[in-house]
PDB file of C-alpha atoms in Angstrom:
ATOM      1  CA  UNK A  81      24.288  10.434   0.440  1.00  0.00           C
ATOM      2  CA  UNK A  82      20.965   9.979  -1.319  1.00  0.00           C
ATOM      3  CA  UNK A  83      19.702  12.833  -3.443  1.00  0.00           C
ATOM      4  CA  UNK A  84      16.234  13.902  -2.329  1.00  0.00           C
ATOM      5  CA  UNK A  85      13.586  14.753  -4.899  1.00  0.00           C
ATOM      6  CA  UNK A  86      12.311  18.297  -5.102  1.00  0.00           C
ATOM      7  CA  UNK A  87       9.048  19.062  -3.363  1.00  0.00           C
ATOM      8  CA  UNK A  88       6.626  20.176  -6.049  1.00  0.00           C
ATOM      9  CA  UNK A  89       3.088  21.481  -6.264  1.00  0.00           C
ATOM     10  CA  UNK A  90       0.503  19.527  -8.169  1.00  0.00           C
ATOM     11  CA  UNK A  91      -0.885  21.405 -11.174  1.00  0.00           C
ATOM     12  CA  UNK A  92      -3.665  23.711  -9.975  1.00  0.00           C
ATOM     13  CA  UNK A  93      -3.029  22.871  -6.313  1.00  0.00           C
ATOM     14  CA  UNK A  94      -1.098  24.201  -3.374  1.00  0.00           C
ATOM     15  CA  UNK A  95      -0.606  20.642  -1.986  1.00  0.00           C
ATOM     16  CA  UNK A  96       2.879  19.263  -1.692  1.00  0.00           C
ATOM     17  CA  UNK A  97       3.857  16.392  -3.958  1.00  0.00           C
ATOM     18  CA  UNK A  98       6.754  13.950  -3.788  1.00  0.00           C
ATOM     19  CA  UNK A  99       8.221  12.283  -6.853  1.00  0.00           C
ATOM     20  CA  UNK A 100       9.074   8.790  -5.663  1.00  0.00           C
ATOM     21  CA  UNK A 101      10.763   5.672  -6.928  1.00  0.00           C
ATOM     22  CA  UNK A 102      12.542   2.595  -5.592  1.00  0.00           C
ATOM     23  CA  UNK A 103      14.148   3.021  -3.116  1.00  0.00           C
ATOM     24  CA  UNK A 104      11.727   5.671  -1.926  1.00  0.00           C
ATOM     25  CA  UNK A 105      13.410   9.015  -1.176  1.00  0.00           C
ATOM     26  CA  UNK A 106      11.607  11.175   1.361  1.00  0.00           C
ATOM     27  CA  UNK A 107      12.160  14.895   1.753  1.00  0.00           C
ATOM     28  CA  UNK A 108      11.059  16.829   4.812  1.00  0.00           C
ATOM     29  CA  UNK A 109       8.802  19.785   3.891  1.00  0.00           C
ATOM     30  CA  UNK A 110      11.068  22.121   5.837  1.00  0.00           C
ATOM     31  CA  UNK A 111      14.017  21.051   3.699  1.00  0.00           C
ATOM     32  CA  UNK A 112      16.065  20.212   6.778  1.00  0.00           C
ATOM     33  CA  UNK A 113      16.543  16.488   6.341  1.00  0.00           C
ATOM     34  CA  UNK A 114      16.574  13.753   3.740  1.00  0.00           C
ATOM     35  CA  UNK A 115      16.446  10.011   4.213  1.00  0.00           C
ATOM     36  CA  UNK A 116      16.215   6.957   2.033  1.00  0.00           C
ATOM     37  CA  UNK A 117      14.136   3.895   2.795  1.00  0.00           C
ATOM     38  CA  UNK A 118      13.571   0.708   0.871  1.00  0.00           C
ATOM     39  CA  UNK A 119      10.099  -0.635   0.205  1.00  0.00           C
ATOM     40  CA  UNK A 120       9.350  -4.229  -0.878  1.00  0.00           C
ATOM     41  CA  UNK A 121      10.383  -4.301  -4.509  1.00  0.00           C
ATOM     42  CA  UNK A 122       7.463  -6.114  -6.074  1.00  0.00           C
ATOM     43  CA  UNK A 123       4.770  -5.940  -3.392  1.00  0.00           C
ATOM     44  CA  UNK A 124       2.523  -3.641  -5.461  1.00  0.00           C
ATOM     45  CA  UNK A 125       2.884  -5.539  -8.741  1.00  0.00           C
ATOM     46  CA  UNK A 126       1.178  -5.374 -11.264  1.00  0.00           C
ATOM     47  CA  UNK A 127       0.247  -1.693 -10.780  1.00  0.00           C
ATOM     48  CA  UNK A 128       3.709  -0.674  -9.509  1.00  0.00           C
ATOM     49  CA  UNK A 129       6.296  -3.182 -10.749  1.00  0.00           C
ATOM     50  CA  UNK A 130       9.738  -3.261  -9.111  1.00  0.00           C
ATOM     51  CA  UNK A 131      11.740  -0.132  -9.902  1.00  0.00           C
ATOM     52  CA  UNK A 132       8.811   1.958 -11.144  1.00  0.00           C
ATOM     53  CA  UNK A 133       8.354   5.513  -9.955  1.00  0.00           C
ATOM     54  CA  UNK A 134       5.203   7.345  -8.936  1.00  0.00           C
ATOM     55  CA  UNK A 135       3.921  10.647  -7.584  1.00  0.00           C
ATOM     56  CA  UNK A 136       2.443  10.945  -4.105  1.00  0.00           C
ATOM     57  CA  UNK A 137       0.801  13.757  -2.165  1.00  0.00           C
ATOM     58  CA  UNK A 138       2.692  14.374   1.047  1.00  0.00           C
ATOM     59  CA  UNK A 139       0.363  14.744   4.080  1.00  0.00           C
ATOM     60  CA  UNK A 140      -2.692  14.064   1.880  1.00  0.00           C
ATOM     61  CA  UNK A 141      -5.094  13.425   4.768  1.00  0.00           C
ATOM     62  CA  UNK A 142      -6.021  15.671   7.691  1.00  0.00           C
ATOM     63  CA  UNK A 143      -8.293  13.092   9.361  1.00  0.00           C
ATOM     64  CA  UNK A 144      -8.886   9.317   9.254  1.00  0.00           C
ATOM     65  CA  UNK A 145     -12.320   9.848   7.669  1.00  0.00           C
ATOM     66  CA  UNK A 146     -10.626  11.064   4.456  1.00  0.00           C
ATOM     67  CA  UNK A 147      -8.885   7.724   3.838  1.00  0.00           C
ATOM     68  CA  UNK A 148     -10.870   5.503   1.459  1.00  0.00           C
ATOM     69  CA  UNK A 149     -10.812   1.803   0.642  1.00  0.00           C
ATOM     70  CA  UNK A 150      -8.655   1.331  -2.446  1.00  0.00           C
ATOM     71  CA  UNK A 151      -6.339   4.295  -1.712  1.00  0.00           C
ATOM     72  CA  UNK A 152      -2.640   3.548  -2.161  1.00  0.00           C
ATOM     73  CA  UNK A 153      -0.883   5.130   0.794  1.00  0.00           C
ATOM     74  CA  UNK A 154       2.699   5.774   1.843  1.00  0.00           C
ATOM     75  CA  UNK A 155       3.387   5.199   5.538  1.00  0.00           C
ATOM     76  CA  UNK A 156       6.218   4.643   7.994  1.00  0.00           C
ATOM     77  CA  UNK A 157       6.636   1.685  10.287  1.00  0.00           C
ATOM     78  CA  UNK A 158       9.412   0.926  12.773  1.00  0.00           C
ATOM     79  CA  UNK A 159      10.829  -2.580  12.659  1.00  0.00           C
ATOM     80  CA  UNK A 160      13.926  -3.730  14.544  1.00  0.00           C
ATOM     81  CA  UNK A 161      14.361  -0.148  15.794  1.00  0.00           C
ATOM     82  CA  UNK A 162      14.627   1.145  12.186  1.00  0.00           C
ATOM     83  CA  UNK A 163      11.995   3.199  10.349  1.00  0.00           C
ATOM     84  CA  UNK A 164      10.837   1.809   7.002  1.00  0.00           C
ATOM     85  CA  UNK A 165       8.599   3.359   4.376  1.00  0.00           C
ATOM     86  CA  UNK A 166       5.857   1.212   2.826  1.00  0.00           C
ATOM     87  CA  UNK A 167       3.472   1.710  -0.086  1.00  0.00           C
ATOM     88  CA  UNK A 168       0.300  -0.429   0.268  1.00  0.00           C
ATOM     89  CA  UNK A 169      -3.382  -0.353  -0.611  1.00  0.00           C
ATOM     90  CA  UNK A 170      -6.053   0.361   2.047  1.00  0.00           C
ATOM     91  CA  UNK A 171      -8.575  -2.489   2.215  1.00  0.00           C
ATOM     92  CA  UNK A 172      -9.965  -2.021   5.746  1.00  0.00           C
ATOM     93  CA  UNK A 173     -11.194   1.137   7.481  1.00  0.00           C
ATOM     94  CA  UNK A 174     -11.714   1.754  11.212  1.00  0.00           C
ATOM     95  CA  UNK A 175     -14.445  -0.561  12.522  1.00  0.00           C
ATOM     96  CA  UNK A 176     -14.255  -2.983   9.572  1.00  0.00           C
ATOM     97  CA  UNK A 177     -13.865  -6.719  10.030  1.00  0.00           C
ATOM     98  CA  UNK A 178     -11.286  -7.905   7.498  1.00  0.00           C
ATOM     99  CA  UNK A 179     -10.581 -11.565   6.776  1.00  0.00           C
ATOM    100  CA  UNK A 180      -7.671 -12.388   4.466  1.00  0.00           C
ATOM    101  CA  UNK A 181      -7.499 -16.170   4.187  1.00  0.00           C
ATOM    102  CA  UNK A 182      -5.428 -17.682   1.396  1.00  0.00           C
ATOM    103  CA  UNK A 183      -6.568 -15.997  -1.818  1.00  0.00           C
ATOM    104  CA  UNK A 184      -9.913 -14.846  -0.396  1.00  0.00           C
ATOM    105  CA  UNK A 185     -10.575 -11.407   1.058  1.00  0.00           C
ATOM    106  CA  UNK A 186     -13.764 -10.378   2.834  1.00  0.00           C
ATOM    107  CA  UNK A 187     -14.608  -7.007   4.328  1.00  0.00           C
ATOM    108  CA  UNK A 188     -17.530  -6.892   6.768  1.00  0.00           C
ATOM    109  CA  UNK A 189     -18.538 -10.432   5.730  1.00  0.00           C
ATOM    110  CA  UNK A 190     -18.788  -9.370   2.046  1.00  0.00           C
ATOM    111  CA  UNK A 191     -16.399 -11.162  -0.317  1.00  0.00           C
ATOM    112  CA  UNK A 192     -14.340  -8.775  -2.425  1.00  0.00           C
ATOM    113  CA  UNK A 193     -15.124  -9.452  -6.088  1.00  0.00           C
ATOM    114  CA  UNK A 194     -12.422 -10.478  -8.547  1.00  0.00           C
ATOM    115  CA  UNK A 195     -12.354 -11.071 -12.278  1.00  0.00           C
ATOM    116  CA  UNK A 196      -9.482 -13.076 -13.784  1.00  0.00           C
ATOM    117  CA  UNK A 197      -7.955 -10.998 -16.580  1.00  0.00           C
ATOM    118  CA  UNK A 198      -4.590 -12.519 -17.546  1.00  0.00           C
ATOM    119  CA  UNK A 199      -1.493 -14.522 -16.640  1.00  0.00           C
ATOM    120  CA  UNK A 200       1.974 -12.992 -16.723  1.00  0.00           C
ATOM    121  CA  UNK A 201       5.358 -13.439 -15.010  1.00  0.00           C
ATOM    122  CA  UNK A 202       4.232 -16.670 -13.260  1.00  0.00           C
ATOM    123  CA  UNK A 203       1.252 -14.865 -11.736  1.00  0.00           C
ATOM    124  CA  UNK A 204      -2.478 -14.780 -12.269  1.00  0.00           C
ATOM    125  CA  UNK A 205      -3.743 -11.181 -12.438  1.00  0.00           C
ATOM    126  CA  UNK A 206      -7.274 -10.269 -11.344  1.00  0.00           C
ATOM    127  CA  UNK A 207      -9.288  -7.040 -11.388  1.00  0.00           C
ATOM    128  CA  UNK A 208     -10.469  -6.555  -7.822  1.00  0.00           C
ATOM    129  CA  UNK A 209     -13.405  -4.315  -6.923  1.00  0.00           C
ATOM    130  CA  UNK A 210     -13.807  -2.847  -3.458  1.00  0.00           C
ATOM    131  CA  UNK A 211     -16.414  -0.139  -2.717  1.00  0.00           C
ATOM    132  CA  UNK A 212     -16.198   1.488  -6.136  1.00  0.00           C
ATOM    133  CA  UNK A 213     -12.421   1.209  -6.426  1.00  0.00           C
ATOM    134  CA  UNK A 214     -11.101  -1.152  -9.135  1.00  0.00           C
ATOM    135  CA  UNK A 215      -7.468  -2.185  -9.420  1.00  0.00           C
ATOM    136  CA  UNK A 216      -5.337  -5.175 -10.384  1.00  0.00           C
ATOM    137  CA  UNK A 217      -3.939  -7.729  -7.948  1.00  0.00           C
ATOM    138  CA  UNK A 218      -1.628 -10.663  -8.597  1.00  0.00           C
ATOM    139  CA  UNK A 219      -1.255 -14.111  -7.072  1.00  0.00           C
ATOM    140  CA  UNK A 220       2.135 -15.610  -7.858  1.00  0.00           C
ATOM    141  CA  UNK A 221       2.082 -19.293  -8.605  1.00  0.00           C
ATOM    142  CA  UNK A 222       5.738 -19.569  -7.580  1.00  0.00           C
ATOM    143  CA  UNK A 223       5.486 -18.018  -4.092  1.00  0.00           C
ATOM    144  CA  UNK A 224       7.281 -20.300  -1.658  1.00  0.00           C
ATOM    145  CA  UNK A 225       6.077 -18.625   1.512  1.00  0.00           C
ATOM    146  CA  UNK A 226       2.555 -17.260   1.647  1.00  0.00           C
ATOM    147  CA  UNK A 227       1.430 -14.626   4.137  1.00  0.00           C
ATOM    148  CA  UNK A 228      -0.399 -15.758   7.255  1.00  0.00           C
ATOM    149  CA  UNK A 229      -4.188 -15.842   7.315  1.00  0.00           C
ATOM    150  CA  UNK A 230      -5.538 -12.850   9.196  1.00  0.00           C
ATOM    151  CA  UNK A 231      -8.930 -11.875  10.584  1.00  0.00           C
ATOM    152  CA  UNK A 232      -9.121  -8.597  12.470  1.00  0.00           C
ATOM    153  CA  UNK A 233     -11.525  -5.873  13.558  1.00  0.00           C
ATOM    154  CA  UNK A 234      -9.750  -2.666  12.579  1.00  0.00           C
ATOM    155  CA  UNK A 235      -9.465  -0.328  15.614  1.00  0.00           C
ATOM    156  CA  UNK A 236     -10.495   3.341  15.516  1.00  0.00           C
ATOM    157  CA  UNK A 237      -7.792   5.433  13.849  1.00  0.00           C
ATOM    158  CA  UNK A 238      -6.203   2.400  12.133  1.00  0.00           C
ATOM    159  CA  UNK A 239      -6.263   0.849   8.639  1.00  0.00           C
ATOM    160  CA  UNK A 240      -5.739  -2.640   7.227  1.00  0.00           C
ATOM    161  CA  UNK A 241      -3.370  -2.459   4.241  1.00  0.00           C
ATOM    162  CA  UNK A 242      -2.298  -5.030   1.677  1.00  0.00           C
ATOM    163  CA  UNK A 243       0.115  -5.179  -1.230  1.00  0.00           C
ATOM    164  CA  UNK A 244      -1.399  -5.861  -4.649  1.00  0.00           C
ATOM    165  CA  UNK A 245       1.054  -8.734  -5.160  1.00  0.00           C
ATOM    166  CA  UNK A 246      -0.861 -10.676  -2.548  1.00  0.00           C
ATOM    167  CA  UNK A 247       1.565 -13.547  -1.919  1.00  0.00           C
ATOM    168  CA  UNK A 248       4.695 -11.330  -2.006  1.00  0.00           C
ATOM    169  CA  UNK A 249       3.785  -8.472   0.324  1.00  0.00           C
ATOM    170  CA  UNK A 250       4.774  -7.872   3.946  1.00  0.00           C
ATOM    171  CA  UNK A 251       1.609  -6.049   5.023  1.00  0.00           C
ATOM    172  CA  UNK A 252      -1.151  -5.977   7.665  1.00  0.00           C
ATOM    173  CA  UNK A 253      -1.492  -9.752   7.456  1.00  0.00           C
ATOM    174  CA  UNK A 254       1.963  -9.862   9.081  1.00  0.00           C
ATOM    175  CA  UNK A 255       2.053  -6.774  11.309  1.00  0.00           C
ATOM    176  CA  UNK A 256      -1.607  -5.808  11.835  1.00  0.00           C
ATOM    177  CA  UNK A 257      -3.415  -2.556  11.082  1.00  0.00           C
ATOM    178  CA  UNK A 258      -1.430   0.679  10.755  1.00  0.00           C
ATOM    179  CA  UNK A 259      -2.130   3.920  12.624  1.00  0.00           C
ATOM    180  CA  UNK A 260      -3.442   6.994  10.834  1.00  0.00           C
ATOM    181  CA  UNK A 261      -0.525   8.960  12.304  1.00  0.00           C
ATOM    182  CA  UNK A 262       1.924   6.782  10.338  1.00  0.00           C
ATOM    183  CA  UNK A 263       0.498   7.813   6.945  1.00  0.00           C
ATOM    184  CA  UNK A 264       2.785  10.311   5.191  1.00  0.00           C
ATOM    185  CA  UNK A 265       1.326  10.359   1.689  1.00  0.00           C
ATOM    186  CA  UNK A 266      -1.117   9.114  -0.925  1.00  0.00           C
ATOM    187  CA  UNK A 267      -0.272   7.911  -4.426  1.00  0.00           C
ATOM    188  CA  UNK A 268      -1.686  10.157  -7.125  1.00  0.00           C
TER     189      UNK A 268
END
C-alpha cells in the first residue's frame, strides 16, 4: 500500500496543498481513499527532473478562465481503462490555434520565443517565453522517437498541454487537448 501525503494548507491560505513526488501520490480531500499513479519520469525536465518532488494546490481552479498559459497543472487521463496522473505545462487555452511541429511551437500564428541557454545531459536547454511566462524547455539530441506534429484549435473548456522535455513527453501532441474537468491541481 502506498503511503499518501498529508493534505496541508499553504502558508497564509485556506487552500489545500499536496506534497508530490515520483510516483505521484494523490490523497482525496475527504481522507477516504488513496491511490498512486506514475507520471512520465523525465517529461518535465529540466524544471522537474526525474524523481524530484514538488508542491501543488489541489483543486486550484474554479473555472477554465483561471487557467493561464505557462501554468504547470496536474490532471488525470484514462488510458487503456486505467486512470493516470500527468504533470504538464499549459501552452494553449480554449479557442487558441496551437501548432507544434518538430521543435517549433506557435500559438495563434505567433511563434513562441526561445533563447538557447545551455547544453546538459545530451539536451539543448532553452528559455521559452509565452505570454509573460518564462520557463526552461529541453530538446534531447538522443531522442529516438519524436512526438507527432500537431495543429489543433483548442475547444471551449479544453487546454493544450506539453511537457518541458519536448521530445520525451507523452502530451497533447499525442492525445489532444485535455478537459478542464480533468485538472486536479496546479504546481506551486
